[in-house]
Tab-separated table of C-alpha atoms in Angstrom:
chain	number	residue	atom	x	y	z
U	1	MET	CA	172.554	100.372	56.463
U	2	ARG	CA	174.341	97.138	55.553
U	3	THR	CA	172.890	94.206	57.462
U	4	ASP	CA	176.322	92.649	57.999
U	5	LEU	CA	177.248	95.558	60.281
U	6	PHE	CA	174.990	93.938	62.868
U	7	ASP	CA	176.541	90.484	62.673
U	8	PHE	CA	178.669	88.882	65.397
U	9	ASP	CA	179.864	85.423	66.415
U	10	LEU	CA	178.146	83.771	69.354
U	11	PRO	CA	179.370	80.458	70.810
U	12	ALA	CA	176.531	77.932	71.047
U	13	GLU	CA	177.183	77.405	74.758
U	14	ARG	CA	176.169	81.014	75.454
U	15	ILE	CA	172.536	80.272	74.496
U	16	ALA	CA	170.444	79.801	77.654
U	17	LEU	CA	168.190	76.749	77.664
U	18	ARG	CA	166.565	77.470	81.042
U	19	PRO	CA	165.982	80.742	82.913
U	20	ALA	CA	167.871	81.773	86.031
U	21	SER	CA	166.260	80.854	89.352
U	22	PRO	CA	165.105	83.020	90.959
U	23	ARG	CA	164.452	85.076	87.866
U	24	ASP	CA	165.955	88.282	89.233
U	25	SER	CA	169.267	86.539	89.955
U	26	ALA	CA	170.154	86.782	86.260
U	27	LYS	CA	173.152	88.899	85.314
U	28	MET	CA	172.533	92.463	84.139
U	29	LEU	CA	175.116	94.333	82.081
U	30	VAL	CA	174.717	98.089	82.579
U	31	VAL	CA	175.712	100.038	79.464
U	32	GLU	CA	176.006	103.748	80.179
U	33	ARG	CA	177.985	106.303	78.170
U	34	GLY	CA	180.266	103.582	76.879
U	35	ALA	CA	181.042	102.231	80.358
U	36	LEU	CA	180.176	98.591	81.127
U	37	ARG	CA	179.268	97.400	84.624
U	38	ASP	CA	178.474	93.830	85.650
U	39	GLN	CA	175.420	93.697	87.903
U	40	ILE	CA	172.438	91.426	88.583
U	41	VAL	CA	168.773	92.135	87.832
U	42	SER	CA	167.820	92.436	91.505
U	43	GLU	CA	170.066	95.542	91.641
U	44	LEU	CA	167.915	97.342	89.063
U	45	PRO	CA	166.312	99.735	91.629
U	46	GLN	CA	169.748	101.212	92.420
U	47	TRP	CA	170.036	102.483	88.858
U	48	LEU	CA	166.720	104.315	88.892
U	49	LYS	CA	165.348	107.248	90.860
U	50	ARG	CA	162.102	108.227	92.536
U	51	GLY	CA	159.534	109.249	89.948
U	52	ASP	CA	160.932	107.088	87.151
U	53	GLN	CA	158.355	104.927	85.376
U	54	LEU	CA	158.844	101.343	84.258
U	55	VAL	CA	156.648	100.168	81.378
U	56	VAL	CA	156.039	96.409	81.107
U	57	ASN	CA	154.251	94.414	78.429
U	58	ASP	CA	151.391	92.388	79.938
U	59	THR	CA	150.720	90.223	76.892
U	60	LYS	CA	150.204	86.519	77.587
U	61	VAL	CA	151.762	83.820	75.432
U	62	ILE	CA	149.271	81.328	74.047
U	63	ALA	CA	150.037	77.646	73.458
U	64	ALA	CA	150.572	78.406	69.782
U	65	GLN	CA	152.483	75.266	68.741
U	66	LEU	CA	150.109	72.611	67.346
U	67	LYS	CA	150.862	69.138	65.996
U	68	GLY	CA	148.573	67.085	63.804
U	69	ARG	CA	148.181	65.430	60.436
U	70	ARG	CA	146.636	66.144	57.069
U	71	ILE	CA	143.402	64.172	56.593
U	72	GLY	CA	141.041	63.475	53.704
U	73	ARG	CA	143.631	62.378	51.148
U	74	GLU	CA	145.344	59.069	50.464
U	75	THR	CA	148.270	59.774	52.805
U	76	GLU	CA	148.200	61.560	56.163
U	77	PRO	CA	151.593	63.264	56.705
U	78	LYS	CA	152.394	64.853	60.043
U	79	ILE	CA	151.971	68.631	60.165
U	80	GLU	CA	153.350	71.153	62.676
U	81	ALA	CA	151.765	74.606	62.858
U	82	THR	CA	152.772	77.715	64.784
U	83	LEU	CA	149.970	80.244	65.112
U	84	ILE	CA	151.334	83.723	64.435
U	85	LYS	CA	148.369	86.077	64.010
U	86	ARG	CA	144.666	85.929	64.850
U	87	LEU	CA	142.530	87.086	61.934
U	88	ASP	CA	139.059	86.708	63.498
U	89	GLY	CA	137.120	84.422	65.837
U	90	SER	CA	137.915	81.226	63.933
U	91	ARG	CA	140.832	82.061	61.606
U	92	TRP	CA	144.558	82.289	62.304
U	93	GLN	CA	147.592	82.892	60.154
U	94	ALA	CA	150.160	80.177	60.863
U	95	LEU	CA	153.569	78.924	59.821
U	96	VAL	CA	153.465	75.224	58.925
U	97	LYS	CA	156.001	72.459	58.357
U	98	PRO	CA	156.262	70.820	55.897
U	99	ALA	CA	154.433	73.503	53.901
U	100	LYS	CA	154.905	71.585	50.648
U	101	LYS	CA	152.506	68.896	51.916
U	102	LEU	CA	149.566	71.317	51.987
U	103	ILE	CA	147.406	73.041	49.395
U	104	ALA	CA	144.364	75.285	49.774
U	105	GLY	CA	141.356	73.204	50.726
U	106	ASP	CA	143.327	70.613	52.722
U	107	ARG	CA	142.141	69.666	56.191
U	108	ILE	CA	144.399	69.264	59.205
U	109	ARG	CA	143.416	67.406	62.373
U	110	PHE	CA	145.316	68.581	65.422
U	111	GLY	CA	145.599	66.473	68.569
U	112	ASN	CA	148.144	64.819	70.815
U	113	GLU	CA	147.838	61.435	72.401
U	114	GLY	CA	146.745	61.835	76.007
U	115	LYS	CA	145.511	65.396	75.426
U	116	VAL	CA	141.938	65.914	74.303
U	117	CYS	CA	139.829	68.960	73.686
U	118	LEU	CA	136.062	68.883	73.640
U	119	LEU	CA	135.424	66.265	70.910
U	120	GLY	CA	138.972	64.926	71.156
U	121	HIS	CA	140.584	66.855	68.325
U	122	LEU	CA	140.661	70.192	66.551
U	123	ASP	CA	140.193	70.447	62.782
U	124	ALA	CA	141.227	73.286	60.513
U	125	GLU	CA	140.940	73.911	56.795
U	126	VAL	CA	143.774	75.469	54.807
U	127	GLU	CA	141.975	78.507	53.437
U	128	ALA	CA	144.964	80.088	51.682
U	129	LYS	CA	148.702	79.500	51.331
U	130	GLY	CA	151.503	82.048	51.062
U	131	SER	CA	154.927	81.854	49.470
U	132	GLU	CA	157.053	81.379	52.607
U	133	GLY	CA	155.277	78.611	54.476
U	134	GLU	CA	152.512	80.716	55.984
U	135	VAL	CA	148.899	79.578	55.658
U	136	THR	CA	145.495	80.816	56.717
U	137	LEU	CA	143.759	78.228	58.882
U	138	SER	CA	139.982	78.245	59.345
U	139	PHE	CA	139.210	76.251	62.513
U	140	SER	CA	136.117	74.228	63.265
U	141	PHE	CA	135.658	76.042	66.590
U	142	HIS	CA	135.066	79.734	67.184
U	143	GLY	CA	135.802	82.295	69.890
U	144	PRO	CA	136.289	81.035	73.471
U	145	ALA	CA	135.786	77.406	72.393
U	146	LEU	CA	138.676	77.722	69.949
U	147	ASP	CA	140.849	79.463	72.549
U	148	GLN	CA	140.255	76.596	74.985
U	149	ALA	CA	140.970	73.973	72.342
U	150	ILE	CA	144.279	75.645	71.454
U	151	ALA	CA	145.190	75.884	75.150
U	152	ASP	CA	144.390	72.177	75.638
U	153	LEU	CA	146.218	70.885	72.573
U	154	GLY	CA	149.034	73.381	72.076
U	155	SER	CA	152.452	73.798	73.622
U	156	PRO	CA	154.634	76.851	74.276
U	157	PRO	CA	156.162	78.100	71.009
U	158	LEU	CA	159.757	78.196	72.236
U	159	PRO	CA	162.174	79.988	69.901
U	160	PRO	CA	163.954	77.605	67.510
U	161	TYR	CA	167.342	78.227	69.135
U	162	ILE	CA	165.948	76.585	72.292
U	163	ALA	CA	163.530	74.063	70.785
U	164	SER	CA	166.256	72.699	68.479
U	165	LYS	CA	168.425	71.842	71.497
U	166	ARG	CA	165.856	70.259	73.781
U	167	THR	CA	162.197	69.201	73.820
U	168	PRO	CA	159.777	71.773	75.268
U	169	ASP	CA	158.190	70.480	78.475
U	170	ASP	CA	155.592	71.411	81.078
U	171	GLN	CA	158.096	73.629	82.915
U	172	ASP	CA	158.146	75.912	79.897
U	173	PHE	CA	154.462	76.714	80.407
U	174	ALA	CA	155.521	78.615	83.533
U	175	ASP	CA	159.030	79.663	82.502
U	176	TYR	CA	158.000	81.221	79.185
U	177	GLN	CA	155.460	83.580	80.752
U	178	THR	CA	156.091	86.818	82.617
U	179	MET	CA	154.572	87.569	86.009
U	180	PHE	CA	152.635	90.390	84.307
U	181	ALA	CA	150.955	88.139	81.704
U	182	ALA	CA	147.236	88.961	81.510
U	183	ASN	CA	146.043	89.573	77.944
U	184	GLU	CA	146.278	86.511	75.686
U	185	GLY	CA	147.555	86.947	72.158
U	186	ALA	CA	151.362	86.665	71.967
U	187	VAL	CA	153.139	83.796	70.254
U	188	ALA	CA	156.510	84.792	71.730
U	189	ALA	CA	157.278	86.078	75.214
U	190	PRO	CA	158.297	89.689	75.937
U	191	THR	CA	161.479	88.242	77.357
U	192	ALA	CA	162.809	91.191	79.376
U	193	GLY	CA	159.768	90.792	81.611
U	194	LEU	CA	160.816	87.232	82.436
U	195	HIS	CA	163.407	88.642	84.869
U	196	PHE	CA	160.857	90.140	87.246
U	197	THR	CA	159.776	88.703	90.590
U	198	PRO	CA	157.350	89.983	93.242
U	199	ALA	CA	160.364	90.858	95.404
U	200	LEU	CA	161.876	93.007	92.647
U	201	GLU	CA	158.556	94.721	91.998
U	202	GLN	CA	158.252	95.518	95.716
U	203	ALA	CA	161.799	96.922	95.838
U	204	LEU	CA	161.042	99.181	92.880
U	205	ARG	CA	157.845	100.492	94.456
U	206	GLU	CA	159.605	101.155	97.768
U	207	ARG	CA	162.097	103.304	95.889
U	208	GLY	CA	159.232	105.359	94.453
U	209	ILE	CA	159.418	103.948	90.925
U	210	GLY	CA	156.137	103.482	89.073
U	211	LEU	CA	155.138	100.361	87.167
U	212	ASN	CA	152.844	100.727	84.169
U	213	ARG	CA	151.308	98.112	81.897
U	214	VAL	CA	150.852	98.206	78.147
U	215	THR	CA	150.020	95.378	75.742
U	216	LEU	CA	151.826	94.386	72.570
U	217	HIS	CA	151.048	90.911	71.238
U	218	VAL	CA	154.501	89.712	70.226
U	219	GLY	CA	154.613	87.962	66.861
U	220	ALA	CA	156.827	85.145	65.640
U	221	GLY	CA	158.751	87.501	63.367
U	222	THR	CA	160.236	89.427	66.276
U	223	PHE	CA	163.327	87.269	66.687
U	224	LEU	CA	164.042	86.414	63.040
U	225	PRO	CA	167.285	87.600	61.442
U	226	VAL	CA	167.071	90.141	58.640
U	227	LYS	CA	167.735	88.311	55.346
U	228	VAL	CA	168.226	91.263	52.987
U	229	GLU	CA	171.650	92.832	52.477
U	230	ASP	CA	170.471	96.335	53.360
U	231	THR	CA	168.060	97.254	56.153
U	232	ALA	CA	166.123	99.476	53.739
U	233	GLY	CA	164.820	96.336	52.029
U	234	HIS	CA	163.452	94.686	55.181
U	235	LYS	CA	159.699	94.552	55.713
U	236	MET	CA	158.871	94.660	59.415
U	237	HIS	CA	156.119	92.439	60.804
U	238	ALA	CA	153.062	94.115	62.295
U	239	GLU	CA	151.905	93.525	65.880
U	240	TRP	CA	148.787	94.690	67.712
U	241	GLY	CA	149.293	96.966	70.715
U	242	THR	CA	147.336	99.085	73.166
U	243	ILE	CA	148.150	101.890	75.596
U	244	SER	CA	145.253	103.120	77.717
U	245	ALA	CA	144.458	106.808	78.139
U	246	GLU	CA	145.145	106.446	81.859
U	247	THR	CA	148.603	104.953	81.308
U	248	ALA	CA	149.505	107.559	78.690
U	249	GLU	CA	148.484	110.351	81.061
U	250	GLN	CA	150.444	108.892	83.967
U	251	LEU	CA	153.601	108.609	81.862
U	252	ASN	CA	153.236	112.136	80.495
U	253	VAL	CA	152.749	113.625	83.956
U	254	ALA	CA	155.747	111.706	85.319
U	255	ARG	CA	157.952	112.977	82.527
U	256	GLN	CA	156.781	116.559	83.074
U	257	ASN	CA	157.868	116.149	86.700
U	258	GLY	CA	161.355	114.981	85.746
U	259	GLY	CA	160.764	111.227	85.755
U	260	ARG	CA	162.225	109.016	83.066
U	261	ILE	CA	160.513	106.273	81.085
U	262	ILE	CA	162.138	102.856	81.268
U	263	ALA	CA	160.908	100.351	78.700
U	264	VAL	CA	161.028	96.764	79.914
U	265	GLY	CA	161.822	95.084	76.636
U	266	THR	CA	161.988	96.091	73.007
U	267	THR	CA	158.265	95.358	72.628
U	268	SER	CA	157.357	98.023	75.195
U	269	LEU	CA	159.795	100.427	73.543
U	270	ARG	CA	158.395	99.871	70.054
U	271	LEU	CA	154.854	100.441	71.306
U	272	LEU	CA	155.754	103.604	73.230
U	273	GLU	CA	157.653	105.061	70.301
U	274	SER	CA	154.730	104.238	67.994
U	275	ALA	CA	152.384	106.168	70.284
U	276	ALA	CA	154.636	109.185	70.859
U	277	ARG	CA	154.238	112.575	69.213
U	278	GLU	CA	157.256	114.498	67.937
U	279	ASP	CA	157.567	116.260	71.318
U	280	GLY	CA	157.616	112.927	73.180
U	281	THR	CA	154.049	113.144	74.478
U	282	ILE	CA	152.534	109.660	74.587
U	283	GLN	CA	149.043	109.271	73.166
U	284	PRO	CA	146.526	106.482	73.838
U	285	PHE	CA	147.057	103.757	71.252
U	286	ALA	CA	145.067	100.807	69.891
U	287	ALA	CA	146.360	99.643	66.532
U	288	GLU	CA	149.006	97.590	64.764
U	289	THR	CA	152.559	98.843	64.676
U	290	SER	CA	155.350	97.814	62.337
U	291	ILE	CA	157.910	100.390	63.476
U	292	PHE	CA	161.459	99.416	62.464
U	293	VAL	CA	164.134	101.113	64.575
U	294	THR	CA	167.664	101.322	63.179
U	295	PRO	CA	170.611	103.658	63.884
U	296	GLY	CA	169.677	107.207	63.052
U	297	TYR	CA	166.225	106.925	64.608
U	298	ARG	CA	165.367	109.773	67.009
U	299	PHE	CA	163.861	108.367	70.192
U	300	ARG	CA	160.978	110.424	71.529
U	301	ALA	CA	159.505	108.526	74.480
U	302	VAL	CA	161.988	106.106	76.054
U	303	ASP	CA	165.008	107.102	78.145
U	304	ILE	CA	166.272	103.726	79.419
U	305	LEU	CA	165.808	100.181	78.104
U	306	LEU	CA	165.996	96.871	79.970
U	307	THR	CA	166.353	94.067	77.454
U	308	ASN	CA	167.922	90.670	76.821
U	309	PHE	CA	170.808	89.835	74.484
U	310	HIS	CA	169.634	89.384	70.912
U	311	LEU	CA	170.330	87.437	67.734
U	312	PRO	CA	172.968	88.587	65.240
U	313	LYS	CA	171.492	90.587	62.343
U	314	SER	CA	168.092	90.723	64.062
U	315	THR	CA	165.853	93.779	64.133
U	316	LEU	CA	166.265	93.735	67.915
U	317	PHE	CA	170.058	94.082	67.807
U	318	MET	CA	169.546	96.894	65.311
U	319	LEU	CA	167.162	98.563	67.762
U	320	VAL	CA	169.567	98.432	70.718
U	321	SER	CA	172.350	99.697	68.441
U	322	ALA	CA	170.146	102.664	67.564
U	323	PHE	CA	169.475	103.244	71.262
U	324	SER	CA	173.010	103.107	72.649
U	325	GLY	CA	175.226	103.232	69.550
U	326	LEU	CA	176.382	100.434	67.249
U	327	GLU	CA	180.015	100.435	68.346
U	328	THR	CA	179.000	100.594	72.016
U	329	MET	CA	176.701	97.590	71.605
U	330	ARG	CA	179.301	95.602	69.692
U	331	GLN	CA	181.700	96.188	72.594
U	332	ALA	CA	178.984	95.336	75.135
U	333	TYR	CA	178.161	92.049	73.407
U	334	ALA	CA	181.836	91.108	73.119
U	335	HIS	CA	182.192	91.774	76.860
U	336	ALA	CA	179.079	89.719	77.613
U	337	ILE	CA	180.328	86.765	75.592
U	338	ALA	CA	183.749	86.894	77.236
U	339	GLN	CA	182.246	87.142	80.739
U	340	GLY	CA	179.864	84.225	80.319
U	341	TYR	CA	176.548	86.056	80.013
U	342	ARG	CA	173.662	83.911	78.830
U	343	PHE	CA	171.904	84.955	75.615
U	344	TYR	CA	168.398	85.103	74.164
U	345	SER	CA	164.950	84.450	75.639
U	346	TYR	CA	165.990	82.599	78.804
U	347	GLY	CA	169.256	84.520	79.143
U	348	ASP	CA	170.591	87.497	81.040
U	349	ALA	CA	169.706	91.181	80.724
U	350	CYS	CA	171.315	94.479	79.895
U	351	LEU	CA	170.270	97.912	81.116
U	352	LEU	CA	170.856	100.456	78.374
U	353	PHE	CA	170.995	104.189	78.864
U	354	ARG	CA	170.113	106.072	75.716
U	355	ALA	CA	173.101	107.589	73.960
U	356	GLY	CA	173.594	110.980	75.630
U	357	GLU	CA	171.771	109.983	78.828
U	358	THR	CA	173.574	109.919	82.181
U	359	GLU	CA	172.853	107.527	84.974
U	360	VAL	CA	171.798	108.838	88.375
U	361	ARG	CA	172.661	105.980	90.672
U	362	ASP	CA	173.115	107.009	94.282
U	363	PRO	CA	176.439	105.406	95.346
U	364	SER	CA	175.170	105.212	98.904
U	365	SER	CA	172.162	103.106	97.862
U	366	PRO	CA	172.091	99.613	99.332
C-alpha cells in the first residue's frame, strides 16, 4: 500500500509532554463499528465483560540514553548514544550522534558530571559502524556490572517528539515506566500500559477480567515513520519477546470459554499475533519477532486493542488501520484532534474493537 495513505496533519500543541495525573484520568476514545465515543481510561472495565483477558507488556525501560566524548585522538567531540539492542553481556547496538565523528576502533568515554559509576566513567569501543548512524559498542564492563553502570549514567530515552521540546528530567524516570515493568530490556515504553493504576487494575479484577503478562522488549524503531513510498519496501525492526506456557494456556482456555483477548498496546498485539497459530491458538513463545501488520492482515489472536495515538506514516498507525479499518481510523484521529485529545507516548488512549467485532457494554454498569 502507498505510505501516504497513512499520513495526516497533527498540530504541534496536540503532542503531550507530560502524562495525565492520575494516569487513568486520560481520555479514551472508543472506536466500535465506526461509532466514536468519548470516555476516560478509568471507564475501561465498563467496556469489557467477565472472562475477558487483558494482556500487558511487562518490559522495563532501561536508561538507554548515554552522553560522553570520543577519547584517544587529538580532539574529543561530544557523543550521544541511544542503546537499541543488546547483543551479548558486554556489547550493544546503538544509534549515535554525530555518527560522522566516529570510526571503527574509536573509544568513547561516557559519564555525566555529578553522576559516577564504579570507577567514575564507562568506556566503550566502536567495534563496527553501519550506514545509518548505528554502531556496535563493546563496553569495558560485562553483565550486571554493565547494567548498573548504564542505570547510573543513563537517562530515559524519551521519544524525539518530546525530548526536542523539553529536557528530560528525573520525573521521567517514573513517568516513562508502566506499573507492570519488571523485565529490563526496552529502550522505549509500551505506552498503552502507562495509563494503568492500581485502582484500575482492582476495578478490572472485580469485574472478573483477567490480567496476563507477556514481555516484548520495545526497540527504538517502533515509533519511526516509514520512509519508503510503498509499505512493501519497509523492513520491520526485530524485537525479542516471550510468552510463557502458563500464560498461553490461560488465554487459550479463556477464549474457549467465550472470553476475548484485549491487547494493551501494539507491542502486546504484535507478540500475541506472532505466537498464534492459524486457528488463533496461542503458543508459548521465546524469540525475536519482526511482524509488520498492515491493512489486509487477518488477526488471529486479538479481539480488542487499547493503544495510544500514533505518528503519521508510522507502522503503528498502519497496524491500528488494519485492526479497525483505515477510513475508520482516519475519522477517529480527525475527531481526536478536533476534540483536544493528547497524542503519542504521554498522551491519551483509544479502545479499538476489531473490524466486525461488537461491543458488549452493559448500559446499567456504573
